[in-house]
Amino acid sequence: MLRVGVLVSGGGSNLAALLLAKEHGLLIDIVTVVSSNPKAYALERAKNAGIEALTIRKKDFKHTEEADRDKAFDQALSKHFKDRNVELVLLAGYLSILGKDFVREFKGRILNIHPSLIPAFCGPGYYGLKVHEAALERGVKVTGATVHFVDEGTDTGKIILQKAVYVKDDDTPETLQKRVMEEAEWIIFPQAVSLYIDKKI
Ligand code: GRF
């Protein structure tokens, strides 16, 4: 079983998709779920599944300089995962920025799910509903989701899987987000983890 740590910030629907995939045979052991937001429903989902669920966030590290605070956060997060022998870190709707030290520490072992077909609608400022608002604003006919390795940039790591979703004329950001989750994110995120386990990526 691959020991997995999951980073969350919101509703946790991608976490739920991973848990469902595990029930259907995905060989993962989710050993901890860490949120950047203490109110994230994803924490409830983890607790209901009997998984350790806690909040680790930058604002709790009050230090003199922002750099000190960010470094302390990075080190705490890294220690948390290393203490639990986490082998793969999954960003499942995670909205905080990971520090360079953390990314280097877990280089090649961090996957992110992004709700667009990268390189479209990604990078700083493109997260959550904003991604779908931008897609509708641009008038694209096809969007989708991407799973990629996390590197030191924002949504710039090697692309692993993508899945397309057609935009409907009457889509709102909310209806589009829901369909991209249902028809793309929740399918390709577990698939990407399976490819990682099989050493195919
Ligand atoms: C959603 O916008 C999803 O597209 C993106 O992160 C947000 C929350 O996802 N991946 P989740 O329901 O918390 O997994």
mmCIF file of C-alpha atoms and ligand atoms in Angstrom:
data_model
loop_
_atom_site.group_PDB
_atom_site.id
_atom_site.type_symbol
_atom_site.label_atom_id
_atom_site.label_comp_id
_atom_site.label_asym_id
_atom_site.label_seq_id
_atom_site.Cartn_x
_atom_site.Cartn_y
_atom_site.Cartn_z
ATOM 1 C CA MET A 1 0.000 0.000 0.000
ATOM 2 C CA LEU A 2 1.317 3.449 -0.900
ATOM 3 C CA ARG A 3 1.338 5.764 2.137
ATOM 4 C CA VAL A 4 -0.384 8.970 1.057
ATOM 5 C CA GLY A 5 -0.780 12.376 2.678
ATOM 6 C CA VAL A 6 -3.523 14.651 1.332
ATOM 7 C CA LEU A 7 -3.536 18.461 1.470
ATOM 8 C CA VAL A 8 -6.966 20.115 1.335
ATOM 9 C CA SER A 9 -8.599 23.531 1.730
ATOM 10 C CA GLY A 10 -12.266 23.086 0.845
ATOM 11 C CA GLY A 11 -15.120 20.672 0.292
ATOM 12 C CA GLY A 12 -12.940 17.612 -0.179
ATOM 13 C CA SER A 13 -14.743 16.123 -3.181
ATOM 14 C CA ASN A 14 -11.405 14.999 -4.634
ATOM 15 C CA LEU A 15 -10.527 13.413 -1.290
ATOM 16 C CA ALA A 16 -13.864 11.608 -1.462
ATOM 17 C CA ALA A 17 -12.998 10.394 -4.976
ATOM 18 C CA LEU A 18 -9.695 8.994 -3.680
ATOM 19 C CA LEU A 19 -11.485 7.228 -0.818
ATOM 20 C CA LEU A 20 -13.990 5.726 -3.271
ATOM 21 C CA ALA A 21 -11.139 4.602 -5.544
ATOM 22 C CA LYS A 22 -9.497 2.959 -2.517
ATOM 23 C CA GLU A 23 -12.726 1.064 -1.854
ATOM 24 C CA HIS A 24 -12.549 -0.125 -5.466
ATOM 25 C CA GLY A 25 -9.001 -1.369 -5.125
ATOM 26 C CA LEU A 26 -6.613 1.600 -5.413
ATOM 27 C CA LEU A 27 -3.686 0.481 -3.260
ATOM 28 C CA ILE A 28 -3.310 3.582 -1.111
ATOM 29 C CA ASP A 29 -3.291 4.139 2.622
ATOM 30 C CA ILE A 30 -4.306 7.756 3.316
ATOM 31 C CA VAL A 31 -2.455 8.231 6.605
ATOM 32 C CA THR A 32 -3.165 11.924 7.168
ATOM 33 C CA VAL A 33 -5.252 14.798 5.794
ATOM 34 C CA VAL A 34 -3.927 18.309 6.385
ATOM 35 C CA SER A 35 -5.998 21.410 5.708
ATOM 36 C CA SER A 36 -4.977 25.047 5.280
ATOM 37 C CA ASN A 37 -8.510 25.952 6.453
ATOM 38 C CA PRO A 38 -9.869 24.728 9.825
ATOM 39 C CA LYS A 39 -13.430 24.962 8.486
ATOM 40 C CA ALA A 40 -12.832 22.788 5.427
ATOM 41 C CA TYR A 41 -15.510 20.128 5.041
ATOM 42 C CA ALA A 42 -12.716 17.894 3.756
ATOM 43 C CA LEU A 43 -11.633 17.554 7.419
ATOM 44 C CA GLU A 44 -15.068 16.132 8.265
ATOM 45 C CA ARG A 45 -14.795 13.685 5.391
ATOM 46 C CA ALA A 46 -11.405 12.514 6.670
ATOM 47 C CA LYS A 47 -12.628 12.109 10.262
ATOM 48 C CA ASN A 48 -15.686 10.180 9.055
ATOM 49 C CA ALA A 49 -13.287 7.855 7.238
ATOM 50 C CA GLY A 50 -11.249 7.384 10.429
ATOM 51 C CA ILE A 51 -8.269 9.298 9.043
ATOM 52 C CA GLU A 52 -6.146 11.742 11.061
ATOM 53 C CA ALA A 53 -7.354 15.223 10.089
ATOM 54 C CA LEU A 54 -5.741 18.470 11.193
ATOM 55 C CA THR A 55 -4.994 22.040 10.179
ATOM 56 C CA ILE A 56 -1.475 23.297 9.529
ATOM 57 C CA ARG A 57 -1.442 26.821 8.149
ATOM 58 C CA LYS A 58 1.043 29.649 7.761
ATOM 59 C CA LYS A 59 -0.853 32.119 9.970
ATOM 60 C CA ASP A 60 -0.303 29.870 13.000
ATOM 61 C CA PHE A 61 3.443 30.392 12.710
ATOM 62 C CA LYS A 62 3.862 33.840 14.136
ATOM 63 C CA HIS A 63 7.423 34.868 13.425
ATOM 64 C CA THR A 64 9.135 38.182 13.059
ATOM 65 C CA GLU A 65 9.646 37.986 9.303
ATOM 66 C CA GLU A 66 7.295 36.483 6.732
ATOM 67 C CA ALA A 67 10.196 34.433 5.417
ATOM 68 C CA ASP A 68 10.730 32.943 8.895
ATOM 69 C CA ARG A 69 7.040 32.139 9.134
ATOM 70 C CA ASP A 70 6.965 30.509 5.725
ATOM 71 C CA LYS A 71 10.091 28.483 6.558
ATOM 72 C CA ALA A 72 8.602 27.343 9.868
ATOM 73 C CA PHE A 73 5.392 26.309 8.104
ATOM 74 C CA ASP A 74 7.359 24.410 5.444
ATOM 75 C CA GLN A 75 9.420 22.577 8.044
ATOM 76 C CA ALA A 76 6.371 21.686 10.139
ATOM 77 C CA LEU A 77 4.511 20.317 7.113
ATOM 78 C CA SER A 78 7.528 18.358 5.925
ATOM 79 C CA LYS A 79 8.128 16.893 9.404
ATOM 80 C CA HIS A 80 4.442 15.984 9.688
ATOM 81 C CA PHE A 81 4.595 13.913 6.507
ATOM 82 C CA LYS A 82 8.057 12.446 7.150
ATOM 83 C CA ASP A 83 7.076 11.391 10.681
ATOM 84 C CA ARG A 84 4.263 9.367 9.071
ATOM 85 C CA ASN A 85 6.454 7.924 6.316
ATOM 86 C CA VAL A 86 4.264 9.538 3.675
ATOM 87 C CA GLU A 87 5.457 8.471 0.209
ATOM 88 C CA LEU A 88 3.174 10.587 -1.989
ATOM 89 C CA VAL A 89 1.602 13.986 -1.263
ATOM 90 C CA LEU A 90 -1.687 14.783 -3.025
ATOM 91 C CA LEU A 91 -2.992 18.354 -3.350
ATOM 92 C CA ALA A 92 -6.769 17.885 -3.451
ATOM 93 C CA GLY A 93 -8.270 21.337 -3.783
ATOM 94 C CA TYR A 94 -5.367 22.817 -1.808
ATOM 95 C CA LEU A 95 -5.171 26.603 -2.026
ATOM 96 C CA SER A 96 -2.023 27.443 -0.068
ATOM 97 C CA ILE A 97 1.387 27.776 -1.734
ATOM 98 C CA LEU A 98 3.986 25.177 -0.757
ATOM 99 C CA GLY A 99 7.453 26.489 -0.031
ATOM 100 C CA LYS A 100 10.441 25.657 -2.229
ATOM 101 C CA ASP A 101 12.084 23.659 0.571
ATOM 102 C CA PHE A 102 9.019 21.437 0.907
ATOM 103 C CA VAL A 103 8.751 20.927 -2.873
ATOM 104 C CA ARG A 104 12.461 20.010 -3.051
ATOM 105 C CA GLU A 105 12.097 17.632 -0.092
ATOM 106 C CA PHE A 106 9.248 15.794 -1.848
ATOM 107 C CA LYS A 107 10.431 16.365 -5.431
ATOM 108 C CA GLY A 108 8.674 14.013 -7.812
ATOM 109 C CA ARG A 109 6.288 12.876 -5.057
ATOM 110 C CA ILE A 110 3.642 15.651 -5.111
ATOM 111 C CA LEU A 111 0.615 15.562 -7.437
ATOM 112 C CA ASN A 112 -1.921 18.344 -7.960
ATOM 113 C CA ILE A 113 -5.342 18.358 -9.615
ATOM 114 C CA HIS A 114 -6.084 21.597 -11.479
ATOM 115 C CA PRO A 115 -9.563 22.330 -12.916
ATOM 116 C CA SER A 116 -8.500 23.341 -16.440
ATOM 117 C CA LEU A 117 -6.535 21.967 -19.389
ATOM 118 C CA ILE A 118 -3.111 23.388 -18.497
ATOM 119 C CA PRO A 119 -1.579 25.622 -19.924
ATOM 120 C CA ALA A 120 -4.961 27.304 -20.160
ATOM 121 C CA PHE A 121 -6.357 29.146 -17.135
ATOM 122 C CA CYS A 122 -3.613 28.271 -14.675
ATOM 123 C CA GLY A 123 -0.898 29.988 -12.667
ATOM 124 C CA PRO A 124 -1.191 32.617 -9.945
ATOM 125 C CA GLY A 125 -4.784 33.719 -9.311
ATOM 126 C CA TYR A 126 -6.360 30.773 -11.169
ATOM 127 C CA TYR A 127 -8.009 28.537 -8.574
ATOM 128 C CA GLY A 128 -11.459 27.211 -7.728
ATOM 129 C CA LEU A 129 -14.370 28.994 -9.364
ATOM 130 C CA LYS A 130 -12.079 31.684 -10.844
ATOM 131 C CA VAL A 131 -10.758 29.101 -13.312
ATOM 132 C CA HIS A 132 -14.240 28.420 -14.689
ATOM 133 C CA GLU A 133 -15.171 32.110 -14.698
ATOM 134 C CA ALA A 134 -12.101 32.750 -16.887
ATOM 135 C CA ALA A 135 -12.956 29.850 -19.217
ATOM 136 C CA LEU A 136 -16.519 31.157 -19.722
ATOM 137 C CA GLU A 137 -15.243 34.722 -20.115
ATOM 138 C CA ARG A 138 -12.840 33.561 -22.859
ATOM 139 C CA GLY A 139 -15.583 31.562 -24.508
ATOM 140 C CA VAL A 140 -13.716 28.264 -24.812
ATOM 141 C CA LYS A 141 -15.808 25.351 -26.085
ATOM 142 C CA VAL A 142 -13.754 22.736 -24.297
ATOM 143 C CA THR A 143 -12.176 22.800 -20.860
ATOM 144 C CA GLY A 144 -11.366 20.012 -18.397
ATOM 145 C CA ALA A 145 -8.886 19.047 -15.687
ATOM 146 C CA THR A 146 -5.189 18.265 -15.385
ATOM 147 C CA VAL A 147 -3.136 16.209 -12.953
ATOM 148 C CA HIS A 148 0.493 17.307 -12.822
ATOM 149 C CA PHE A 149 3.588 16.953 -10.687
ATOM 150 C CA VAL A 150 4.170 19.921 -8.417
ATOM 151 C CA ASP A 151 7.428 21.778 -8.985
ATOM 152 C CA GLU A 152 8.596 25.124 -7.647
ATOM 153 C CA GLY A 153 6.316 27.050 -9.969
ATOM 154 C CA THR A 154 2.523 27.438 -9.917
ATOM 155 C CA ASP A 155 0.795 24.748 -12.038
ATOM 156 C CA THR A 156 4.031 24.369 -14.055
ATOM 157 C CA GLY A 157 5.036 20.792 -13.230
ATOM 158 C CA LYS A 158 5.080 17.874 -15.705
ATOM 159 C CA ILE A 159 1.581 17.022 -16.916
ATOM 160 C CA ILE A 160 0.478 13.460 -16.098
ATOM 161 C CA LEU A 161 -3.176 13.176 -17.202
ATOM 162 C CA GLN A 162 -5.815 15.466 -18.704
ATOM 163 C CA LYS A 163 -9.501 14.948 -19.431
ATOM 164 C CA ALA A 164 -11.667 17.237 -21.583
ATOM 165 C CA VAL A 165 -15.165 18.461 -20.760
ATOM 166 C CA TYR A 166 -17.384 20.322 -23.265
ATOM 167 C CA VAL A 167 -18.694 23.719 -22.212
ATOM 168 C CA LYS A 168 -22.472 24.125 -22.581
ATOM 169 C CA ASP A 169 -24.052 27.348 -23.855
ATOM 170 C CA ASP A 170 -26.020 27.790 -20.629
ATOM 171 C CA ASP A 171 -23.148 26.948 -18.282
ATOM 172 C CA THR A 172 -22.497 29.113 -15.256
ATOM 173 C CA PRO A 173 -19.161 28.923 -13.412
ATOM 174 C CA GLU A 174 -20.890 26.735 -10.838
ATOM 175 C CA THR A 175 -22.435 24.273 -13.305
ATOM 176 C CA LEU A 176 -19.176 24.075 -15.236
ATOM 177 C CA GLN A 177 -17.139 23.496 -12.052
ATOM 178 C CA LYS A 178 -19.474 20.703 -10.991
ATOM 179 C CA ARG A 179 -19.265 18.963 -14.369
ATOM 180 C CA VAL A 180 -15.471 19.316 -14.549
ATOM 181 C CA MET A 181 -15.238 17.736 -11.096
ATOM 182 C CA GLU A 182 -17.672 14.893 -11.894
ATOM 183 C CA GLU A 183 -16.496 14.132 -15.441
ATOM 184 C CA ALA A 184 -12.790 14.867 -15.106
ATOM 185 C CA GLU A 185 -11.186 15.600 -11.717
ATOM 186 C CA TRP A 186 -12.695 12.727 -9.772
ATOM 187 C CA ILE A 187 -11.702 10.308 -12.558
ATOM 188 C CA ILE A 188 -8.170 11.342 -13.498
ATOM 189 C CA PHE A 189 -6.846 12.074 -9.979
ATOM 190 C CA PRO A 190 -7.205 8.461 -8.797
ATOM 191 C CA GLN A 191 -6.008 7.264 -12.233
ATOM 192 C CA ALA A 192 -2.835 9.343 -11.865
ATOM 193 C CA VAL A 193 -2.184 7.861 -8.408
ATOM 194 C CA SER A 194 -2.608 4.394 -9.914
ATOM 195 C CA LEU A 195 -0.053 5.233 -12.635
ATOM 196 C CA TYR A 196 2.335 6.429 -9.917
ATOM 197 C CA ILE A 197 1.904 3.188 -7.950
ATOM 198 C CA ASP A 198 2.596 1.203 -11.122
ATOM 199 C CA LYS A 199 5.691 3.354 -11.731
ATOM 200 C CA LYS A 200 4.289 4.403 -15.111
ATOM 201 C CA ILE A 201 4.938 8.116 -14.510
HETATM 202 C C1 GRF B 1 -12.458 22.782 -6.833
HETATM 203 O O1 GRF B 1 -12.514 24.040 -7.463
HETATM 204 C C2 GRF B 1 -11.703 21.850 -7.705
HETATM 205 O O2 GRF B 1 -11.960 22.123 -9.057
HETATM 206 C C3 GRF B 1 -10.278 22.160 -7.374
HETATM 207 O O3 GRF B 1 -10.277 22.555 -6.000
HETATM 208 C C4 GRF B 1 -11.605 22.953 -5.609
HETATM 209 C C5 GRF B 1 -12.146 22.193 -4.437
HETATM 210 O O4 GRF B 1 -11.967 20.847 -4.670
HETATM 211 N N1 GRF B 1 -9.445 20.991 -7.600
HETATM 212 P P1 GRF B 1 -12.389 19.783 -3.517
HETATM 213 O O5 GRF B 1 -13.873 19.576 -3.631
HETATM 214 O O6 GRF B 1 -12.017 20.410 -2.172
HETATM 215 O O7 GRF B 1 -11.616 18.544 -3.819
#
